[in-house]
Each structure stands twice: as C-alpha cells, then as structure tokens.
CSV table of C-alpha atoms in Angstrom, one decimal:
chain,number,residue,atom,x,y,z
H,1,PRO,CA,0.0,0.0,0.0
H,2,TYR,CA,3.0,2.3,0.4
H,3,LEU,CA,4.1,1.9,-3.3
H,4,GLN,CA,1.1,3.6,-4.9
H,5,THR,CA,2.9,6.5,-6.6
H,6,SER,CA,5.1,6.2,-9.6
H,7,GLU,CA,7.8,8.3,-7.9
H,8,THR,CA,8.0,5.9,-5.0
H,9,LEU,CA,8.0,2.9,-7.3
H,10,PHE,CA,10.9,4.5,-9.3
H,11,ARG,CA,12.9,5.1,-6.1
H,12,VAL,CA,12.4,1.5,-5.0
H,13,GLU,CA,13.4,0.0,-8.4
H,14,THR,CA,16.5,2.2,-8.4
H,15,LEU,CA,17.5,1.1,-4.9
H,16,ARG,CA,16.9,-2.6,-5.8
H,17,HIS,CA,19.0,-2.2,-8.9
H,18,GLN,CA,21.8,-0.5,-6.9
H,19,ALA,CA,21.6,-3.3,-4.3
H,20,ARG,CA,21.9,-6.0,-7.0
H,21,VAL,CA,25.0,-4.3,-8.5
H,22,LEU,CA,26.6,-3.9,-5.0
H,23,ILE,CA,26.0,-7.6,-4.1
H,24,GLY,CA,27.2,-8.8,-7.4
H,25,GLY,CA,30.4,-6.7,-7.0
H,26,MET,CA,31.0,-8.0,-3.5
H,27,ALA,CA,30.5,-11.6,-4.6
H,28,GLN,CA,32.9,-11.2,-7.5
H,29,ARG,CA,35.6,-9.7,-5.1
H,30,ALA,CA,35.0,-12.5,-2.7
H,31,GLN,CA,35.6,-15.1,-5.5
H,32,VAL,CA,38.8,-13.3,-6.5
H,33,PHE,CA,40.0,-13.2,-2.9
H,34,TRP,CA,39.3,-16.9,-2.2
H,35,ALA,CA,40.9,-17.9,-5.5
H,36,SER,CA,44.0,-15.9,-4.5
H,37,GLN,CA,44.0,-17.5,-1.1
H,38,ALA,CA,43.8,-21.0,-2.6
H,39,GLU,CA,46.7,-20.2,-5.0
H,40,GLN,CA,48.9,-19.0,-2.2
H,41,GLN,CA,48.0,-22.1,-0.1
H,42,TYR,CA,48.9,-24.3,-3.0
H,43,GLN,CA,52.2,-22.5,-3.5
H,44,VAL,CA,53.1,-22.9,0.2
H,45,LEU,CA,52.2,-26.6,0.0
H,46,ARG,CA,54.4,-27.1,-3.0
H,47,GLU,CA,57.3,-25.4,-1.3
H,48,ILE,CA,56.9,-27.4,1.9
H,49,GLY,CA,56.7,-30.7,-0.1
H,50,ALA,CA,59.9,-29.9,-2.0
H,51,ALA,CA,61.7,-28.9,1.2
H,52,LEU,CA,60.6,-32.0,3.0
H,53,LEU,CA,61.6,-34.4,0.3
H,54,SER,CA,65.1,-33.0,0.2
H,55,THR,CA,65.6,-33.5,4.0
H,56,PHE,CA,66.7,-36.9,5.4
H,57,ASP,CA,67.0,-36.0,9.0
H,58,VAL,CA,64.1,-36.3,11.5
H,59,PRO,CA,65.0,-33.3,13.7
H,60,GLN,CA,65.5,-31.1,10.6
H,61,LEU,CA,62.1,-32.2,9.3
H,62,MET,CA,60.5,-31.1,12.6
H,63,ASP,CA,62.3,-27.8,12.5
H,64,MET,CA,61.0,-27.2,9.0
H,65,LEU,CA,57.4,-28.1,9.9
H,66,ALA,CA,57.4,-25.9,12.9
H,67,GLU,CA,58.6,-23.0,10.7
H,68,GLU,CA,56.4,-23.6,7.7
H,69,LEU,CA,53.1,-24.9,8.9
H,70,PRO,CA,52.0,-21.6,10.5
H,71,HIS,CA,52.2,-20.1,6.9
H,72,LEU,CA,49.3,-22.4,6.0
H,73,GLY,CA,47.2,-20.9,8.8
H,74,ILE,CA,47.8,-23.9,11.2
H,75,PRO,CA,48.3,-22.3,14.6
H,76,GLY,CA,49.1,-25.6,16.4
H,77,CYS,CA,50.5,-29.0,15.6
H,78,TYR,CA,51.5,-32.1,17.7
H,79,LEU,CA,53.3,-34.8,15.7
H,80,SER,CA,54.0,-38.2,17.2
H,81,LEU,CA,55.7,-41.4,16.1
H,82,TYR,CA,54.6,-44.9,17.2
H,83,GLU,CA,56.9,-47.0,19.3
H,84,ASN,CA,57.8,-50.3,17.5
H,85,PRO,CA,55.4,-49.8,14.6
H,86,THR,CA,54.4,-52.8,12.5
H,87,ALA,CA,52.8,-53.3,9.1
H,88,TYR,CA,49.1,-52.8,9.5
H,89,GLU,CA,46.6,-55.6,9.1
H,90,TYR,CA,42.9,-55.1,9.6
H,91,PRO,CA,41.5,-54.9,12.2
H,92,GLN,CA,44.7,-54.4,14.1
H,93,SER,CA,44.8,-51.5,16.5
H,94,ALA,CA,47.5,-48.8,16.6
H,95,PRO,CA,50.6,-49.4,18.7
H,96,ALA,CA,49.9,-48.7,22.4
H,97,TRP,CA,52.7,-46.1,22.9
H,98,SER,CA,53.9,-43.1,21.0
H,99,ARG,CA,56.5,-40.4,21.3
H,100,LEU,CA,55.8,-36.8,20.7
H,101,ILE,CA,58.6,-35.3,18.6
H,102,LEU,CA,57.1,-32.0,17.5
H,103,GLY,CA,54.7,-29.6,19.3
H,104,TYR,CA,53.9,-26.0,18.8
H,105,ASN,CA,51.0,-23.6,19.5
H,106,GLU,CA,50.3,-19.9,19.4
H,107,GLN,CA,52.7,-19.4,22.4
H,108,GLY,CA,55.6,-21.0,20.5
H,109,ARG,CA,57.3,-24.3,20.1
H,110,LEU,CA,57.4,-26.8,22.9
H,111,THR,CA,60.7,-28.0,24.4
H,112,ILE,CA,60.9,-31.8,23.8
H,113,ASP,CA,63.8,-34.2,24.5
H,114,ALA,CA,65.7,-35.6,21.5
H,115,ASP,CA,64.1,-39.0,22.1
H,116,GLY,CA,60.6,-37.5,22.3
H,117,GLN,CA,58.0,-37.5,25.0
H,118,ARG,CA,56.4,-40.9,25.6
H,119,PHE,CA,52.7,-41.2,26.2
H,120,PRO,CA,49.8,-43.7,25.5
H,121,SER,CA,48.7,-43.4,21.9
H,122,SER,CA,45.0,-43.3,22.9
H,123,GLN,CA,45.6,-39.9,24.5
H,124,LEU,CA,46.7,-38.4,21.2
H,125,VAL,CA,49.0,-36.0,23.0
H,126,PRO,CA,50.9,-36.2,26.4
H,127,GLU,CA,48.7,-35.1,29.3
H,128,GLY,CA,48.6,-31.4,30.1
H,129,LEU,CA,49.9,-30.2,26.7
H,130,LEU,CA,46.7,-28.9,25.1
H,131,PRO,CA,45.8,-25.4,26.2
H,132,GLN,CA,42.9,-25.3,28.6
H,133,GLU,CA,42.0,-21.6,28.4
H,134,LYS,CA,40.3,-21.7,25.0
H,135,VAL,CA,38.0,-23.8,22.8
H,136,PHE,CA,39.6,-25.0,19.5
H,137,ASP,CA,39.0,-27.5,16.7
H,138,MET,CA,41.6,-30.1,15.8
H,139,ILE,CA,41.9,-32.7,13.0
H,140,LEU,CA,43.7,-36.0,13.4
H,141,VAL,CA,45.8,-37.2,10.5
H,142,PRO,CA,47.4,-40.7,10.3
H,143,LEU,CA,50.9,-40.9,9.1
H,144,TYR,CA,51.8,-44.1,7.2
H,145,PHE,CA,53.8,-45.3,4.2
H,146,ARG,CA,52.0,-48.1,2.3
H,147,GLU,CA,51.2,-50.7,5.1
H,148,LYS,CA,53.7,-49.3,7.5
H,149,GLN,CA,52.3,-47.2,10.4
H,150,LEU,CA,54.5,-44.3,11.3
H,151,GLY,CA,52.5,-42.2,13.7
H,152,PHE,CA,50.0,-39.4,13.6
H,153,ALA,CA,49.7,-35.6,13.6
H,154,LEU,CA,47.1,-33.5,15.4
H,155,PHE,CA,46.5,-30.1,13.7
H,156,GLU,CA,44.7,-27.2,15.1
H,157,VAL,CA,42.3,-25.8,12.4
H,158,VAL,CA,40.8,-22.4,12.1
H,159,SER,CA,39.3,-22.8,8.7
H,160,ARG,CA,36.6,-25.1,7.3
H,161,ASP,CA,38.8,-26.0,4.4
H,162,LYS,CA,40.3,-29.4,5.1
H,163,THR,CA,41.9,-29.7,1.6
H,164,PRO,CA,45.6,-29.2,2.6
H,165,PHE,CA,45.6,-31.9,5.3
H,166,GLU,CA,45.6,-34.9,2.9
H,167,THR,CA,48.4,-33.3,0.9
H,168,LEU,CA,50.3,-32.7,4.2
H,169,ARG,CA,49.7,-36.3,5.2
H,170,ILE,CA,51.3,-37.6,2.1
H,171,GLN,CA,54.2,-35.2,2.2
H,172,ILE,CA,55.0,-35.7,5.9
H,173,SER,CA,54.6,-39.5,5.7
H,174,THR,CA,56.9,-39.8,2.7
H,175,ALA,CA,59.6,-37.5,4.1
H,176,LEU,CA,59.4,-39.3,7.5
H,177,GLN,CA,59.8,-42.7,5.9
H,178,GLY,CA,62.9,-41.5,4.0
H,179,ALA,CA,64.4,-39.9,7.1
H,180,LEU,CA,63.8,-43.0,9.2
H,181,LEU,CA,65.3,-45.3,6.6
H,182,VAL,CA,68.5,-43.1,6.5
H,183,GLU,CA,68.5,-43.1,10.3
H,184,ALA,CA,68.3,-46.9,10.4
H,185,TYR,CA,71.0,-47.2,7.8
H,186,LYS,CA,73.4,-45.0,9.7
H,187,GLN,CA,72.7,-46.9,12.9
H,188,ALA,CA,73.4,-50.2,11.2
H,189,VAL,CA,76.7,-48.8,9.7
H,190,ASP,CA,77.7,-47.6,13.2
H,191,GLU,CA,76.9,-51.0,14.8
H,192,LEU,CA,78.9,-52.8,12.0
H,193,ALA,CA,81.9,-50.5,12.5
H,194,ALA,CA,81.8,-51.1,16.3
H,195,THR,CA,81.6,-54.9,15.7
H,196,ASN,CA,84.6,-54.8,13.3
H,197,GLN,CA,86.6,-52.7,15.8
H,198,GLU,CA,85.9,-55.3,18.6
H,199,LEU,CA,87.0,-58.1,16.3
H,200,GLU,CA,90.2,-56.4,15.3
H,201,SER,CA,91.1,-55.8,19.0
H,202,PHE,CA,91.3,-59.6,19.6
C-alpha cells in the first residue's frame, strides 16, 4: 500500500538495482579473494613438499614443519611417532605407545627431549599439553607409508577448508619414511663398525 505513486516505485526500483549491483560486485571480489588464497596455499604446500623431500634428518624435518606450517594458517601441531610400529593388518589396533617429537601452538614451540615425550597413543598428546583456556578444533591425520604405520599428527584448524591436510599427510609421511630409513642405515653402519673394531682388537 506504500508503493502507490510512480515516484515511489521508481525510487524502490532504483534502490533494488543498486543493491543488485553492489551484491554482485561483492560476490565477485570474494571469489577473486578466495581464488588468490587457494593459489597462495597451493604454492606454500608445494614449497613445503619440495623442502621435506630434500631433507633426510628427522630433527631437521621437525624444524622445517614448525617454521612452515603456520604459513598455512595452522596455529598448532602435535606430531608423534609410534613405538615399535608394524605393518598394518585389519582390524589391528594402533601401537599402544607413541613419542611426541614436535609440538607448537600460538605461544611457540614446545621443548621436547631428543628422544621425544612418551605417552599412551590413545591420549593423542601427552597429558597437560593442550591449552585449557580456550575452545579450539583439531583434526587427526594418520601418518603411514604403504602398510607401515609411522604415527599421527594433530593439527589445530581455524578454517573449514580441510583440503591441505591430505596433501600434508602424504608429504610428511613420505619424508618421514625416507628420514627413518636413512637413520636406520646410519645406525646399522655404526653398529657394524663397532663390531669390526671389537673383532680387530682380539
């Protein structure tokens, strides 16, 4: 009943047209922004993957992840390796014990012994490490190479986009497998050298 005059109708149509143009422009800018964000995220993931695959030392891998993951908008991460992992066979459960080898949050990186911090795997992180003063969301990512269970990572998430985590799982798992193989090889060489030295001393 309030739109009886032609002047009022003209003003309403003008406002509606302006609103349509404004909303369309905002939607277009939002699409450009999210496309730019996705491209930046993809670029960071590629750089992280290339760096991880060229590193064959577990402590160096952890240093790299602690430095690079925040660039993906991941404010917290807790990465653990299983103790005495075996090849997985369904419905086998995960190894009972794990060792935390990397942890960081918004306050900084956690101080962890070189051998890691031992805890029951079912707890996901050692007791008392998760901050109690805030509510947060986390995603659990298994780390494995073929049938070999390596461990798991717990990532704090602030975005609904879960796309990068599968890529990260593959990258971290592959890099860890390579670093652990090199570590085992070095240990075997050292043990062989020690054995040879003992034999030569007789």
